[in-house]
Short mmCIF file of C-alpha atoms in Angstrom, two decimals:
data_model
loop_
_atom_site.label_atom_id
_atom_site.label_comp_id
_atom_site.label_asym_id
_atom_site.label_seq_id
_atom_site.Cartn_x
_atom_site.Cartn_y
_atom_site.Cartn_z
CA GLU A 1443 7.21 -12.94 -13.73
CA ALA A 1444 9.58 -12.20 -10.70
CA GLN A 1445 7.35 -11.38 -7.54
CA VAL A 1446 7.09 -11.64 -4.13
CA THR A 1447 3.69 -12.90 -3.21
CA GLN A 1448 1.99 -12.96 0.56
CA ASN A 1449 -1.26 -14.75 1.54
CA PRO A 1450 -3.52 -13.74 2.77
CA ARG A 1451 -3.98 -10.04 1.77
CA TYR A 1452 -6.71 -9.46 4.16
CA LEU A 1453 -7.03 -11.01 7.61
CA ILE A 1454 -9.38 -10.34 10.47
CA THR A 1455 -8.91 -12.32 13.37
CA VAL A 1456 -9.50 -12.62 17.06
CA THR A 1457 -7.20 -12.02 20.05
CA GLY A 1458 -5.28 -15.20 20.85
CA LYS A 1459 -5.83 -17.10 17.86
CA LYS A 1460 -2.51 -18.33 16.20
CA LEU A 1461 -2.12 -17.33 12.50
CA THR A 1462 0.47 -17.40 9.59
CA VAL A 1463 1.25 -15.01 6.95
CA THR A 1464 2.80 -16.49 4.01
CA CYS A 1465 5.53 -15.21 2.07
CA SER A 1466 7.40 -16.63 -1.02
CA GLN A 1467 9.53 -15.38 -3.68
CA ASN A 1468 10.69 -16.72 -7.28
CA MET A 1469 13.70 -14.83 -7.47
CA ASN A 1470 16.18 -17.21 -5.72
CA HIS A 1471 16.78 -14.18 -3.54
CA GLU A 1472 18.87 -15.09 -0.39
CA TYR A 1473 17.83 -12.06 2.01
CA MET A 1474 14.01 -11.99 3.12
CA SER A 1475 12.46 -9.50 5.56
CA TRP A 1476 9.17 -8.48 7.14
CA TYR A 1477 8.10 -5.24 8.02
CA ARG A 1478 4.90 -3.63 9.78
CA GLN A 1479 3.75 -0.55 8.76
CA ASP A 1480 1.67 1.88 10.98
CA PRO A 1481 0.46 5.55 10.32
CA GLY A 1482 2.67 7.80 11.25
CA LEU A 1483 5.62 5.60 11.77
CA GLY A 1484 6.52 4.32 8.41
CA LEU A 1485 7.69 0.91 7.87
CA ARG A 1486 9.52 -0.93 10.63
CA GLN A 1487 11.62 -4.20 10.22
CA ILE A 1488 10.12 -7.20 12.44
CA TYR A 1489 12.93 -10.02 11.36
CA TYR A 1490 14.75 -10.86 8.57
CA SER A 1491 16.71 -13.64 7.05
CA MET A 1492 20.01 -13.71 5.27
CA ASN A 1493 19.73 -17.26 4.42
CA VAL A 1494 18.10 -20.57 4.87
CA GLU A 1495 17.98 -21.32 8.58
CA VAL A 1496 19.63 -17.90 9.42
CA THR A 1497 17.14 -15.63 11.08
CA ASP A 1498 17.53 -12.37 13.18
CA LYS A 1499 15.42 -9.86 14.77
CA GLY A 1500 14.64 -6.26 13.33
CA ASP A 1501 13.74 -3.46 15.49
CA VAL A 1502 10.14 -4.91 16.61
CA PRO A 1503 10.26 -8.59 16.81
CA GLU A 1504 8.15 -8.95 20.15
CA GLY A 1505 5.27 -11.20 19.50
CA TYR A 1506 6.26 -12.53 16.25
CA LYS A 1507 8.02 -15.87 14.97
CA VAL A 1508 9.70 -16.55 11.63
CA SER A 1509 11.19 -19.59 10.20
CA ARG A 1510 13.25 -20.18 7.12
CA LYS A 1511 13.50 -23.61 5.86
CA GLU A 1512 13.31 -22.99 2.22
CA LYS A 1513 15.19 -20.29 0.38
CA ARG A 1514 11.72 -19.03 -1.45
CA ASN A 1515 9.50 -19.26 1.94
CA PHE A 1516 9.62 -16.75 4.64
CA PRO A 1517 6.42 -17.27 6.82
CA LEU A 1518 5.60 -14.76 9.66
CA ILE A 1519 3.93 -16.29 12.73
CA LEU A 1520 1.84 -14.73 15.53
CA GLU A 1521 1.22 -17.36 18.06
CA SER A 1522 -0.81 -15.33 20.13
CA PRO A 1523 -2.08 -12.14 18.41
CA SER A 1524 -3.18 -8.97 20.19
CA PRO A 1525 -5.04 -5.66 18.78
CA ASN A 1526 -1.49 -3.77 19.03
CA GLN A 1527 -0.49 -6.24 16.02
CA THR A 1528 -3.14 -4.69 13.57
CA SER A 1529 -1.13 -3.43 10.91
CA LEU A 1530 -0.32 -3.73 7.49
CA TYR A 1531 2.62 -6.13 6.79
CA PHE A 1532 5.05 -6.39 4.06
CA CYS A 1533 7.48 -9.00 3.08
CA ALA A 1534 10.37 -8.33 0.90
CA SER A 1535 13.55 -9.81 -0.73
CA SER A 1536 16.80 -9.11 -2.32
CA TRP A 1537 19.91 -11.10 -3.96
CA SER A 1538 21.81 -10.53 -0.78
CA SER A 1539 22.26 -8.34 2.19
CA GLY A 1540 23.38 -4.61 2.52
CA THR A 1541 23.57 -3.33 -0.67
CA ASP A 1542 20.77 -4.67 -3.21
CA THR A 1543 17.45 -3.45 -3.48
CA GLN A 1544 14.55 -5.04 -1.72
CA TYR A 1545 11.29 -6.11 -3.86
CA PHE A 1546 8.11 -5.70 -1.73
CA GLY A 1547 4.88 -8.03 -1.80
CA PRO A 1548 1.88 -6.40 -2.03
CA GLY A 1549 0.93 -6.43 1.55
CA THR A 1550 -1.14 -8.19 4.33
CA ARG A 1551 -3.88 -5.97 6.04
CA LEU A 1552 -4.09 -7.58 9.50
CA THR A 1553 -6.99 -6.63 12.03
CA VAL A 1554 -6.94 -8.28 15.27
CA LEU A 1555 -10.06 -7.53 17.32
CA ALA B 1057 20.32 5.74 17.47
CA GLN B 1058 20.00 5.37 13.74
CA THR B 1059 17.12 7.44 12.20
CA VAL B 1060 15.68 8.64 9.20
CA THR B 1061 13.84 12.08 9.05
CA GLN B 1062 11.34 13.25 6.73
CA SER B 1063 10.48 16.59 7.75
CA GLN B 1064 7.73 17.32 5.36
CA PRO B 1065 4.61 15.25 6.17
CA GLU B 1066 2.80 16.49 3.28
CA MET B 1067 3.60 18.24 -0.30
CA SER B 1068 1.57 19.49 -3.06
CA VAL B 1069 3.03 20.00 -6.75
CA GLN B 1070 1.42 21.67 -9.69
CA GLU B 1071 1.31 19.38 -12.63
CA ALA B 1072 4.38 19.85 -14.94
CA GLU B 1073 6.63 21.64 -12.09
CA THR B 1074 9.17 20.32 -9.77
CA VAL B 1075 8.98 19.37 -6.48
CA THR B 1076 11.85 18.38 -3.88
CA LEU B 1077 11.26 16.05 -0.75
CA SER B 1078 13.72 16.06 1.94
CA CYS B 1079 15.50 13.43 4.02
CA THR B 1080 17.91 13.25 6.29
CA TYR B 1081 19.62 10.56 8.26
CA ASP B 1082 21.55 9.61 11.27
CA THR B 1083 24.50 6.82 11.08
CA SER B 1084 27.92 6.36 12.41
CA GLU B 1085 28.56 3.70 9.37
CA SER B 1086 30.44 4.86 6.13
CA ASP B 1087 29.21 2.10 3.99
CA TYR B 1088 25.41 2.34 3.55
CA TYR B 1089 22.75 2.38 0.59
CA LEU B 1090 20.07 4.95 0.52
CA PHE B 1091 16.71 4.30 -0.92
CA TRP B 1092 13.62 6.15 -2.15
CA TYR B 1093 10.11 4.26 -2.32
CA LYS B 1094 7.02 5.28 -3.80
CA GLN B 1095 3.73 3.78 -2.15
CA PRO B 1096 0.62 4.61 -4.26
CA PRO B 1097 -3.02 3.94 -2.88
CA SER B 1098 -2.65 0.44 -4.04
CA ARG B 1099 -0.07 0.39 -0.81
CA GLN B 1100 2.57 -1.47 -3.00
CA MET B 1101 6.13 -0.44 -2.01
CA ILE B 1102 7.83 0.69 -5.46
CA LEU B 1103 11.59 1.26 -5.74
CA VAL B 1104 12.16 5.00 -7.26
CA ILE B 1105 15.77 5.57 -6.90
CA ARG B 1106 18.81 4.26 -5.04
CA GLN B 1107 22.38 5.85 -4.23
CA GLU B 1108 25.55 4.22 -2.90
CA ALA B 1109 27.31 6.15 -0.02
CA TYR B 1110 30.65 5.80 -1.69
CA LYS B 1111 29.56 7.23 -4.86
CA GLN B 1112 29.70 11.24 -4.81
CA GLN B 1113 27.80 11.44 -8.46
CA ASN B 1114 23.91 11.84 -7.67
CA ALA B 1115 21.53 8.93 -8.99
CA THR B 1116 19.08 9.76 -11.69
CA GLU B 1117 16.24 8.00 -13.05
CA ASN B 1118 14.45 9.55 -15.62
CA ARG B 1119 12.50 12.73 -13.93
CA PHE B 1120 13.47 11.32 -10.58
CA SER B 1121 17.20 12.85 -9.13
CA VAL B 1122 18.50 12.92 -5.63
CA ASN B 1123 20.95 15.23 -4.36
CA PHE B 1124 23.12 13.57 -1.89
CA GLN B 1125 25.14 15.39 0.68
CA LYS B 1126 27.00 12.82 2.68
CA ALA B 1127 28.81 15.04 5.11
CA ALA B 1128 25.37 16.80 5.73
CA LYS B 1129 23.56 13.27 5.97
CA SER B 1130 21.08 14.83 3.76
CA PHE B 1131 19.41 12.69 0.74
CA SER B 1132 16.75 14.97 -1.11
CA LEU B 1133 14.51 13.57 -3.75
CA LYS B 1134 13.57 15.76 -6.78
CA ILE B 1135 10.82 15.02 -9.14
CA SER B 1136 10.80 16.81 -12.30
CA ASP B 1137 7.88 17.56 -14.88
CA SER B 1138 5.43 16.18 -12.09
CA GLN B 1139 2.71 14.00 -13.30
CA LEU B 1140 -0.56 12.98 -11.80
CA GLY B 1141 0.66 9.21 -11.28
CA ASP B 1142 3.48 10.72 -9.28
CA ALA B 1143 0.86 11.23 -6.24
CA ALA B 1144 1.96 8.90 -3.44
CA MET B 1145 3.58 8.50 -0.04
CA TYR B 1146 7.35 8.65 -0.52
CA PHE B 1147 9.66 7.19 2.17
CA CYS B 1148 13.22 7.53 2.33
CA ALA B 1149 15.26 4.56 3.71
CA TYR B 1150 18.81 3.65 4.26
CA ARG B 1151 20.21 0.19 4.58
CA ILE B 1152 23.53 -1.04 6.41
CA ARG B 1153 25.43 -3.94 7.22
CA GLN B 1154 26.58 -4.11 10.50
CA GLY B 1155 28.75 -6.82 11.74
CA GLY B 1156 26.38 -9.67 10.83
CA SER B 1157 23.57 -7.93 11.00
CA GLU B 1158 21.30 -6.14 8.39
CA LYS B 1159 19.19 -2.83 8.89
CA LEU B 1160 16.70 -1.24 6.78
CA VAL B 1161 15.58 2.18 8.39
CA PHE B 1162 12.68 3.85 7.05
CA GLY B 1163 11.32 7.59 7.37
CA LYS B 1164 8.05 8.06 8.38
CA GLY B 1165 6.92 9.33 5.02
CA THR B 1166 5.86 12.37 2.54
CA LYS B 1167 2.73 12.41 1.18
CA LEU B 1168 2.94 14.42 -2.29
CA THR B 1169 -0.45 15.78 -3.90
CA VAL B 1170 0.01 16.42 -7.70
CA ASN B 1171 -2.81 19.01 -8.64
CA PRO B 1172 -3.69 19.28 -12.30
#
């Protein structure tokens, strides 16, 4: 089944404790992206990757890191999480960039205490 | 600034009736793509419909259709014969490629309630 998976689905952590949210897709998509969703703000793009080893900032990259060592994986890293990073996070992928429909993962609910 | 505006935070419709959700956007680009996504209580983001900006013909997917007015930068979603399963948050978004960068910009969403 073609899908985008994220792990964990739920995470409660404390300020400053490094964490990684994994994202994997099995569709051989070139483009992958991370979003955060906050009430009243819709979805905002954090980082995206147009191919392996190619990443770029979205609208709200501060406090996040990403890497794209393999085509299928695009982990989101929070080196020192803070309470303002409490949010719902989505990973998405598409064949290429600009024209194609993005397929979203199920979301990761992160709470930083 | 590139923005997407959904002016209706909440809408409601009677089952089997028709409802239209509005969306306007602001971009200086000529080549872009527009999308409506649905987010039910499960939180999964589900593509409803997409429209290429260079196409004049409005996209249609079963009970879902759009009214795309490029000059007015308007992209409304019409849901016909509304069903209880249509109840969800609906997000309008556009996607552009600008130079070497990509951007997908979302509106803040419209919560649709379907009354039996």
